[in-house]
GROMACS .gro file of C-alpha atoms in nm:
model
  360
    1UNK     CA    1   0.000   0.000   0.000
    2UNK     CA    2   0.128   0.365  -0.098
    3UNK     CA    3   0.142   0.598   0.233
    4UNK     CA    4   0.345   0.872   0.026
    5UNK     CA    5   0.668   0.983  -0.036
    6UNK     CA    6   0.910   0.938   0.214
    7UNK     CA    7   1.120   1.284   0.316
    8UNK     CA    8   1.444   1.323   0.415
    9UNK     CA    9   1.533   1.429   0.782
   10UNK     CA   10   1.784   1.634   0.748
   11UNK     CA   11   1.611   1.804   0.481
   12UNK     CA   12   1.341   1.840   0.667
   13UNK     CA   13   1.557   2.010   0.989
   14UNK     CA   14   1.720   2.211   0.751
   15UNK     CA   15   1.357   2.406   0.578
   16UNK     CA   16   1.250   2.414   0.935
   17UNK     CA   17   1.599   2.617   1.063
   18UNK     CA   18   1.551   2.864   0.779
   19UNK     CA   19   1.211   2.921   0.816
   20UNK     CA   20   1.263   3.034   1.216
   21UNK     CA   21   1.579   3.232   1.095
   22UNK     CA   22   1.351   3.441   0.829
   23UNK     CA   23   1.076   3.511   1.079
   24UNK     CA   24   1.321   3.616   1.363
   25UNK     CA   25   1.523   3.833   1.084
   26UNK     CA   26   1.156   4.034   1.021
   27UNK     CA   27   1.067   4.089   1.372
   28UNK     CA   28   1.430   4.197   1.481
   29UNK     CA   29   1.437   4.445   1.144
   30UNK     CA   30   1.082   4.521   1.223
   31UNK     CA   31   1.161   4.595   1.635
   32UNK     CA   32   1.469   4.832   1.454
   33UNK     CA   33   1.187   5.025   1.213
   34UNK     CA   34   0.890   5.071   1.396
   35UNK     CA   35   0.719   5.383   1.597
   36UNK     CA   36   0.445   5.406   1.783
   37UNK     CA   37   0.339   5.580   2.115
   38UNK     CA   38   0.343   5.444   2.399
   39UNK     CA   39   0.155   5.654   2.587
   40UNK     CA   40  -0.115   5.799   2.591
   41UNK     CA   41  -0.323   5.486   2.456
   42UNK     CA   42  -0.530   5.571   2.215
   43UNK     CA   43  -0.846   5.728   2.363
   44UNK     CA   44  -0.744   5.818   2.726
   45UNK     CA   45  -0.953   5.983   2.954
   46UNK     CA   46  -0.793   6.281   3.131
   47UNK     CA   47  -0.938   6.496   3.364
   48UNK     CA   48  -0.921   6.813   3.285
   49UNK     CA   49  -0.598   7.037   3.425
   50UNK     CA   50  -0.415   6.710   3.469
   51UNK     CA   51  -0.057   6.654   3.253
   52UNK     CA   52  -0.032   6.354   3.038
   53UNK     CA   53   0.263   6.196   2.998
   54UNK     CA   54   0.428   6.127   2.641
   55UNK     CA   55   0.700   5.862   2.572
   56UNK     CA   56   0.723   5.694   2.205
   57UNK     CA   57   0.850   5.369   2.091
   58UNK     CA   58   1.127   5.514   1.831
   59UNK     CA   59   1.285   5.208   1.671
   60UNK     CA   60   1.643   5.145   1.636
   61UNK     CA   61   1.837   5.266   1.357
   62UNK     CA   62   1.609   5.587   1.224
   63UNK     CA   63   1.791   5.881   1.293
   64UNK     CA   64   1.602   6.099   1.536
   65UNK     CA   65   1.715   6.495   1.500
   66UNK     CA   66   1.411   6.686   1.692
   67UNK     CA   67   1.070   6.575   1.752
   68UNK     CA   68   0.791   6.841   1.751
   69UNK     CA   69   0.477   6.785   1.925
   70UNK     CA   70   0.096   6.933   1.847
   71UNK     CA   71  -0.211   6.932   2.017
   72UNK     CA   72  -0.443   6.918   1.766
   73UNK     CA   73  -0.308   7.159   1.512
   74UNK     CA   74  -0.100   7.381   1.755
   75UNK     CA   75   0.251   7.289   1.842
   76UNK     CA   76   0.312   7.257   2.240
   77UNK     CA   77   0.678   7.165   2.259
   78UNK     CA   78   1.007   7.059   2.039
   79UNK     CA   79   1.220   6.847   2.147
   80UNK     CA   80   1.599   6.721   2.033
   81UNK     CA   81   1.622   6.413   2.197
   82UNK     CA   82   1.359   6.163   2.228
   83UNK     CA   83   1.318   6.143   2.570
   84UNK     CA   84   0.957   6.133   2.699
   85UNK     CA   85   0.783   6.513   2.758
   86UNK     CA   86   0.486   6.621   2.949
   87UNK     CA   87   0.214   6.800   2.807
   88UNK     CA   88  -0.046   6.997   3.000
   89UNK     CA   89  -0.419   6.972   2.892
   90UNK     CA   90  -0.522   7.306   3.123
   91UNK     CA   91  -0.729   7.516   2.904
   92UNK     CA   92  -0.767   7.270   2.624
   93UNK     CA   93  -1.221   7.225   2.546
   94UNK     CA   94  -1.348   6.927   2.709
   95UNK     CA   95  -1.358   6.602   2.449
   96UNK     CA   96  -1.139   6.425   2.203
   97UNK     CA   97  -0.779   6.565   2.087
   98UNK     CA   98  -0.527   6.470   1.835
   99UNK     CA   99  -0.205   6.426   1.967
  100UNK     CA  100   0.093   6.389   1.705
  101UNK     CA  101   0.475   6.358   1.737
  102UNK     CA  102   0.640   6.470   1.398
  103UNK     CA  103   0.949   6.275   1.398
  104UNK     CA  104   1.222   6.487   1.152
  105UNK     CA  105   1.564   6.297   1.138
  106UNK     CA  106   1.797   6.204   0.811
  107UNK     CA  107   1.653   6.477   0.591
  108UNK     CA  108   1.268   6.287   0.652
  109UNK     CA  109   0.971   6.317   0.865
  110UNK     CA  110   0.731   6.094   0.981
  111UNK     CA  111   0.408   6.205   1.197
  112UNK     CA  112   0.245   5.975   1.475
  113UNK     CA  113  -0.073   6.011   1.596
  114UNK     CA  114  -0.295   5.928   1.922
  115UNK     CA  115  -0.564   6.069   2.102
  116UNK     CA  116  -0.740   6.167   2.466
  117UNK     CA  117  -1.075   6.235   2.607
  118UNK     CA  118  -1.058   6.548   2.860
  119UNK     CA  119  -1.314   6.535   3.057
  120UNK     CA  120  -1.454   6.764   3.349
  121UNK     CA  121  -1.230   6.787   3.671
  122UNK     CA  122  -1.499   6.727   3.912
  123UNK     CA  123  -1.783   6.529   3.993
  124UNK     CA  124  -2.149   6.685   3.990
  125UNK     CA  125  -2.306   6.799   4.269
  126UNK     CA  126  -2.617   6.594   4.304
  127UNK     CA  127  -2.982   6.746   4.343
  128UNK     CA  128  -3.303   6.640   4.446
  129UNK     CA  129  -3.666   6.809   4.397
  130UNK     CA  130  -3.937   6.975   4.591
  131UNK     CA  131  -4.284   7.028   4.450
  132UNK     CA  132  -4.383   7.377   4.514
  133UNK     CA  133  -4.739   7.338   4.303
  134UNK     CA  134  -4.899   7.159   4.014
  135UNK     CA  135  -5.065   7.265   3.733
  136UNK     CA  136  -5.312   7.108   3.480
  137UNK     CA  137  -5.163   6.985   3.134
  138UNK     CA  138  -5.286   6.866   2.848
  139UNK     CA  139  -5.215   6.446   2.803
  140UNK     CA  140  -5.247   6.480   2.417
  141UNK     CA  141  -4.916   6.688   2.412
  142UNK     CA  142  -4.589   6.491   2.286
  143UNK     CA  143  -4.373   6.750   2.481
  144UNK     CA  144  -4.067   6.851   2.290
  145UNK     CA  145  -4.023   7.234   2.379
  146UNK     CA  146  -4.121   7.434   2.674
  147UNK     CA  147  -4.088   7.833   2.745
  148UNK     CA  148  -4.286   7.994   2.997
  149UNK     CA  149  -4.311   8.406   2.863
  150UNK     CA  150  -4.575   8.660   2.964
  151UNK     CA  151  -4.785   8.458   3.207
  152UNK     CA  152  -4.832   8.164   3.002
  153UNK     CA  153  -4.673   7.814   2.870
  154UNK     CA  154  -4.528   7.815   2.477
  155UNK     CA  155  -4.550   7.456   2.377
  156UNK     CA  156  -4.439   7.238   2.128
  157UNK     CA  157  -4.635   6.919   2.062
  158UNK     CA  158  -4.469   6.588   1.833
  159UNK     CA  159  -4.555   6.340   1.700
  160UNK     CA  160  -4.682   6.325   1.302
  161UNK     CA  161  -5.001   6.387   1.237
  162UNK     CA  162  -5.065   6.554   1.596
  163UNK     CA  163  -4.775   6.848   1.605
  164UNK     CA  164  -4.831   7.183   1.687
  165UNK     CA  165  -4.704   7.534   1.858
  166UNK     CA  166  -4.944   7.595   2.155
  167UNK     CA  167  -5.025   7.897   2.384
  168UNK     CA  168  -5.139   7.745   2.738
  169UNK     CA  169  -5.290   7.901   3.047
  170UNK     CA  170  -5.105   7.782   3.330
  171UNK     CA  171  -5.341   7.758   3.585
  172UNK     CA  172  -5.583   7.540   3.407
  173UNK     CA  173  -5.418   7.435   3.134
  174UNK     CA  174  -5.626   7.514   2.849
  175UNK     CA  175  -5.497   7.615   2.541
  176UNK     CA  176  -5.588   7.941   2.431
  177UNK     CA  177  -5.395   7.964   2.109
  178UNK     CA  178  -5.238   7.701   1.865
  179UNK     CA  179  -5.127   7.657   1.508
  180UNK     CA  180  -5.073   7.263   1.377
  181UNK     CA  181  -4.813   7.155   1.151
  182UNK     CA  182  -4.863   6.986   0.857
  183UNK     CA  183  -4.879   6.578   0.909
  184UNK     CA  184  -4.525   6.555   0.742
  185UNK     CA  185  -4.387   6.725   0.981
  186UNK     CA  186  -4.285   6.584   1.355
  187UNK     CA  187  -4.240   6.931   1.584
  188UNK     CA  188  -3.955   7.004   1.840
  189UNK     CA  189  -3.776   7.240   2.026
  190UNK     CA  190  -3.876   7.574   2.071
  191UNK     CA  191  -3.758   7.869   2.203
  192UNK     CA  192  -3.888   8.301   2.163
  193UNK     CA  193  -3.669   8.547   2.033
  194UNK     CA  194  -3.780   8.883   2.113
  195UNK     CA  195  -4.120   8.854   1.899
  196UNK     CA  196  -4.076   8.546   1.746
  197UNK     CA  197  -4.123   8.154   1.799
  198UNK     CA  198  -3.851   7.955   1.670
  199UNK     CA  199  -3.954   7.568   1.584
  200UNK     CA  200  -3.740   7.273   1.435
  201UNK     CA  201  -3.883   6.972   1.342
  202UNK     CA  202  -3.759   6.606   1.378
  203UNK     CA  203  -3.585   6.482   1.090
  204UNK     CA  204  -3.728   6.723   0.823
  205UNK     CA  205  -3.407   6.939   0.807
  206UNK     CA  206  -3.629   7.222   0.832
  207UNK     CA  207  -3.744   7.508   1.113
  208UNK     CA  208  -4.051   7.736   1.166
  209UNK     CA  209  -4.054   8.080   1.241
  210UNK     CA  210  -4.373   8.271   1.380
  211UNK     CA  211  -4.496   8.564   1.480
  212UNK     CA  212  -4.510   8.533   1.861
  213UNK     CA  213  -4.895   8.775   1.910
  214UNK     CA  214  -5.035   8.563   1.598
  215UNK     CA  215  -4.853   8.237   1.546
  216UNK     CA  216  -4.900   8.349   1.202
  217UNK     CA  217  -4.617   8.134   0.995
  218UNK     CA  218  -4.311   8.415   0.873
  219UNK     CA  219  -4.070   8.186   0.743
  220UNK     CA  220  -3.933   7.911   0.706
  221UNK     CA  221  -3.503   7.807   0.689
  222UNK     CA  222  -3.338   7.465   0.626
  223UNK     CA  223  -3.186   7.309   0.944
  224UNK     CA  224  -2.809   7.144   0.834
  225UNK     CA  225  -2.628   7.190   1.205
  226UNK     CA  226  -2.732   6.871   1.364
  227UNK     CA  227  -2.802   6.506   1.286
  228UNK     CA  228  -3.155   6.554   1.402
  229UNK     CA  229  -3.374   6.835   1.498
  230UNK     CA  230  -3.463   6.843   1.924
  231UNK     CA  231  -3.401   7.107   2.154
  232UNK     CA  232  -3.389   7.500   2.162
  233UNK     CA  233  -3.342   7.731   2.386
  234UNK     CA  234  -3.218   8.151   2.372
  235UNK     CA  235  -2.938   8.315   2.579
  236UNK     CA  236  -3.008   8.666   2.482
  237UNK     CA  237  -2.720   8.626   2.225
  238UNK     CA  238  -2.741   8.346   2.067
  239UNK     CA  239  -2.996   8.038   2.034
  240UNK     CA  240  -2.893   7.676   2.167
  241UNK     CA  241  -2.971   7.358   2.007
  242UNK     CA  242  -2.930   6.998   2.079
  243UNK     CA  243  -2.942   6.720   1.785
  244UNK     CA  244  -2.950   6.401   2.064
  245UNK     CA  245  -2.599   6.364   2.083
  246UNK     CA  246  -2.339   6.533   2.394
  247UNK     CA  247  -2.319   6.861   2.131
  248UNK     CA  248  -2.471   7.156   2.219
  249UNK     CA  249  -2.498   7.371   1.903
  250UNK     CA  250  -2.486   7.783   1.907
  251UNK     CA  251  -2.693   7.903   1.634
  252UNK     CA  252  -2.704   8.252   1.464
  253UNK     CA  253  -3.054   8.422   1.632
  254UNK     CA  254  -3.128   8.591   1.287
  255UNK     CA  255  -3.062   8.321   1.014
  256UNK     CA  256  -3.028   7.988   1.216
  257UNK     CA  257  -2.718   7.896   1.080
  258UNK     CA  258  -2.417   7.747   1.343
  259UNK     CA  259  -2.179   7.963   1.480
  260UNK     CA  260  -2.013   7.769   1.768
  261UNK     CA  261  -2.052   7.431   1.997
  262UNK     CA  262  -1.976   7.318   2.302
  263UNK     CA  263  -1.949   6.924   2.391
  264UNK     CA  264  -2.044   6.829   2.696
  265UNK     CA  265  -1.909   6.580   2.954
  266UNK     CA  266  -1.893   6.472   3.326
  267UNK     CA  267  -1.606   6.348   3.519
  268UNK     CA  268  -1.697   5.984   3.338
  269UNK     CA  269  -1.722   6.055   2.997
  270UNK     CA  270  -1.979   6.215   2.750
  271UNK     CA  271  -2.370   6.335   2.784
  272UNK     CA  272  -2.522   6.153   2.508
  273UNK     CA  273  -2.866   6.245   2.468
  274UNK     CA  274  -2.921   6.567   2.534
  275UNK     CA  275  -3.272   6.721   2.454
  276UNK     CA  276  -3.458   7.003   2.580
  277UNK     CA  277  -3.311   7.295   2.673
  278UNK     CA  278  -3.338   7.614   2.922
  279UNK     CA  279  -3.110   7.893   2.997
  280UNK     CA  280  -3.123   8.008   3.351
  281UNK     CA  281  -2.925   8.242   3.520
  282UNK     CA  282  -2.638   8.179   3.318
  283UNK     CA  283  -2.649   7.806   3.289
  284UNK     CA  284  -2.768   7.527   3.089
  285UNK     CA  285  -3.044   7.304   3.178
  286UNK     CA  286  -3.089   7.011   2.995
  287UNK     CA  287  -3.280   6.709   3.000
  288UNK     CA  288  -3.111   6.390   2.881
  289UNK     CA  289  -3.354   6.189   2.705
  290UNK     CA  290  -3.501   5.858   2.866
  291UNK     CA  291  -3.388   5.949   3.196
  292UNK     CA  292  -3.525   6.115   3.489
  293UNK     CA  293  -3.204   6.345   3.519
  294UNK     CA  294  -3.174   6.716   3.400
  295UNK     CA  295  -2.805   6.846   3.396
  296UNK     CA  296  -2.642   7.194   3.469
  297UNK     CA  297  -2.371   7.253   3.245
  298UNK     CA  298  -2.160   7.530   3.198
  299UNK     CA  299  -2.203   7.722   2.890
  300UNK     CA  300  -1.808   7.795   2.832
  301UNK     CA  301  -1.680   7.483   2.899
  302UNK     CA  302  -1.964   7.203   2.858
  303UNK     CA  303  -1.861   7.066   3.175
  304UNK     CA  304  -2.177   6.906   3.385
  305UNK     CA  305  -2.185   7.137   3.712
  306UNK     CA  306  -2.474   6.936   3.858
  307UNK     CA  307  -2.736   6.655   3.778
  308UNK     CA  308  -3.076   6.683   3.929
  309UNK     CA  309  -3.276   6.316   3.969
  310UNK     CA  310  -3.624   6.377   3.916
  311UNK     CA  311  -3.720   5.981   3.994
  312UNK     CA  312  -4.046   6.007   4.125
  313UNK     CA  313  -4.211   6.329   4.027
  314UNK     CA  314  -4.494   6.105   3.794
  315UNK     CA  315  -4.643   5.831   3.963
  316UNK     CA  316  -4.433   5.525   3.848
  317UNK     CA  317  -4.818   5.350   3.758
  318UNK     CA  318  -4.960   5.654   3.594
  319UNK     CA  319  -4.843   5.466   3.214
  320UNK     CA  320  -4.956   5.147   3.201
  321UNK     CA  321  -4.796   4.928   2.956
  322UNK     CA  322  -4.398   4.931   2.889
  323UNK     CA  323  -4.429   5.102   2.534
  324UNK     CA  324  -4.595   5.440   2.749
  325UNK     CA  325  -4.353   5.472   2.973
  326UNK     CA  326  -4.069   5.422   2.736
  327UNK     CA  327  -4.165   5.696   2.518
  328UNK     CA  328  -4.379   5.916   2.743
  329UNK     CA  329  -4.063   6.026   2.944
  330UNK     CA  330  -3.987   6.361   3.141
  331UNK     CA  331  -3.887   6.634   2.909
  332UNK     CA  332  -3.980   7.016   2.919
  333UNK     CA  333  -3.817   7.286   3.098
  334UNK     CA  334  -3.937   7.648   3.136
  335UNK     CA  335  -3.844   7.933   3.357
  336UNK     CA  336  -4.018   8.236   3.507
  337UNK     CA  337  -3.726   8.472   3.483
  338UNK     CA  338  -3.941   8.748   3.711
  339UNK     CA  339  -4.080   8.502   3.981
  340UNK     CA  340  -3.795   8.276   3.960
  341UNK     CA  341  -4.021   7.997   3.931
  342UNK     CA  342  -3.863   7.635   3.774
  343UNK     CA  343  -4.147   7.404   3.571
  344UNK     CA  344  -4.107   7.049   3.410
  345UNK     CA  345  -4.286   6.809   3.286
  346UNK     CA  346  -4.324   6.557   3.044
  347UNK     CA  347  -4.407   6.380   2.717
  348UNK     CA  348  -4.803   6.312   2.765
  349UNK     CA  349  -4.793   6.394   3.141
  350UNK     CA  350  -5.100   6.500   3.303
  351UNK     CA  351  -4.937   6.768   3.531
  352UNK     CA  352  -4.662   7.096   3.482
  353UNK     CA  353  -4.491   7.077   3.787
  354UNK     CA  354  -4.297   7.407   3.975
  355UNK     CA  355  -4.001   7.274   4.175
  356UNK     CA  356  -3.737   7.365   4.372
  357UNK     CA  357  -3.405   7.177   4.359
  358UNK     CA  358  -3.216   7.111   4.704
  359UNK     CA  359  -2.878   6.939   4.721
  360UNK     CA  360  -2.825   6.607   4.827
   0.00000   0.00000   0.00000
């Protein structure tokens, strides 16, 4: 019977000796070539104000004459030697930044890259509620913006086929003046500009604007800042929106169009989600969507200040089947700049509630 042909040992020894030799030749010429940093790994968190250290893995036999390092686009610090260098991340925005190391040596250069996360330098300070009253609200409203101007509620209602911009009575809730959109489109965020109503819509890449007295339609613009269409809110200067990511876009208050952004972060990482908005005395409240939390961030630096967990304010059986209470969630914020009066509520919620926070 034929098994195959029969090899020779020594042969055999010989292919396998060559074959280690190659593979050892590579990874020695390979350890002698290659650069890489060593640290930061890619993606560190840093807290903000804190030095990161930077060493890099240089190989062995490229000349090294100076290294120059960036932050981004702006060079930090040059170097002639390649010893590891600190670099300080104090006044750098909170999120992601490109780190390179632009190696020059021989008459060449070669750039290496990595990246951090800086996030806020402290932890938020945690807040609770108190219900100073209730008020009456209407349970057919999908909630997406909330203003409170004048003595009375400006309200945005979702949903397609039900959206509209609504004038409401506080103290009994009715709704003395509203103008419905069009079933193709889903409403938002709203927020007043001296005498007008501003209005995005869901994923329609477009915005409403109105005569505040009349709600009579002025114009319309196309919405290309965010991803999606959600919150709004005015600082005076400039209008705030949020597209459901941890972006908080500054848009132009007389043609809509973006002038600026902040990102927004904890000490843990980034604020995904963030929705409706409210300015109030110089801060940012903002609820992040699904949850029972509204954050204070500040404006300059997008850095959470404080978290308030509203758990509780609806009674946990007031929805009842999963689907309602997964979509029917808190979100609406409004101030009373004169009475200094705080109101939320939420998407289909029977009440408007005033609140005070108080710390943990």
């Amino acid at each position: 019977m034929l098994f195959g042909q029969k090899i020779n040992p020594i042969k055999s020894l010989l292919i396998v000796a060559l074959t280690i030799a190659f593979f050892s030749a590579c990874k020695n010429e390979t350890a002698k070539t290659y650069r890489s940093f060593i640290s930061p790994l890619m993606g560190l968190n840093v807290s903000s104000g804190k030095d990161i250290d930077v060493k890099i893995l240089f190989g062995k036999d490229k000349k090294v004459d100076s290294v120059v390092y960036l932050i981004d686009t702006i060079r930090i610090i040059s170097k002639l030697d390649t010893a590891g260098v600190s670099l300080k991340t104090a006044g750098l925005k909170l999120g992601n930044h490109l780190l390179t190391a632009k190696i020059f040596g021989g008459g060449e250069s070669e750039d290496l890259t990595s990246n951090i996360n800086v996030l806020s330098n402290k932890a938020p300070v945690e807040y609770t509620y108190k219900i100073i009253s209730t008020m009456p609200h209407d349970t057919s409203s999908y909630v997406e913006g909330l203003e409170y101007h004048d003595g009375f509620f400006y309200e945005s209602a979702g949903d397609y086929g039900h959206s509209s911009l609504r004038k409401v009575e506080p103290s009994t809730g009715k709704v003395v003046q509203k103008t419905d959109l069009d079933k193709q489109y889903f409403g938002e965020g709203i927020t007043v500009v001296d005498n007008k109503i501003i209005q995005l819509t869901y994923k329609e890449k477009v915005g409403f604007v109105y005569d505040k007295s009349t709600f009579k339609k002025l114009s319309e613009f196309a919405y290309l800042t965010g991803r999606e269409g959600w919150g709004l809110a005015f600082d005076g200067q400039k209008i705030l929106n949020t597209d459901g990511s941890n972006t908080i876009f500054f848009l132009d208050k007389n043609n809509y169009s973006k002038i600026g952004s902040i990102d927004v972060f904890d000490d843990k990482g980034a604020i995904q989600n963030l929705n409706e908005l409210e300015v109030i005395d110089g801060k940012i409240y903002a609820n992040i969507y699904t949850t029972d939390t509204i954050v204070i961030i500040n404006p300059e630096s997008g850095a959470v200040e404080s978290s308030i967990n509203l758990s509780g304010l609806l009674p946990a059986d007031y929805f009842k089947n999963d689907d309602a209470k997964a979509n029917n969630v808190l979100n609406g914020i409004a101030y009373d700049k004169a009475g200094k009066r705080l109101f939320v509520t939420g998407k289909k919620w029977p009440k408007i509630y005033e609140i005070k926070i108080i710390k943990k």
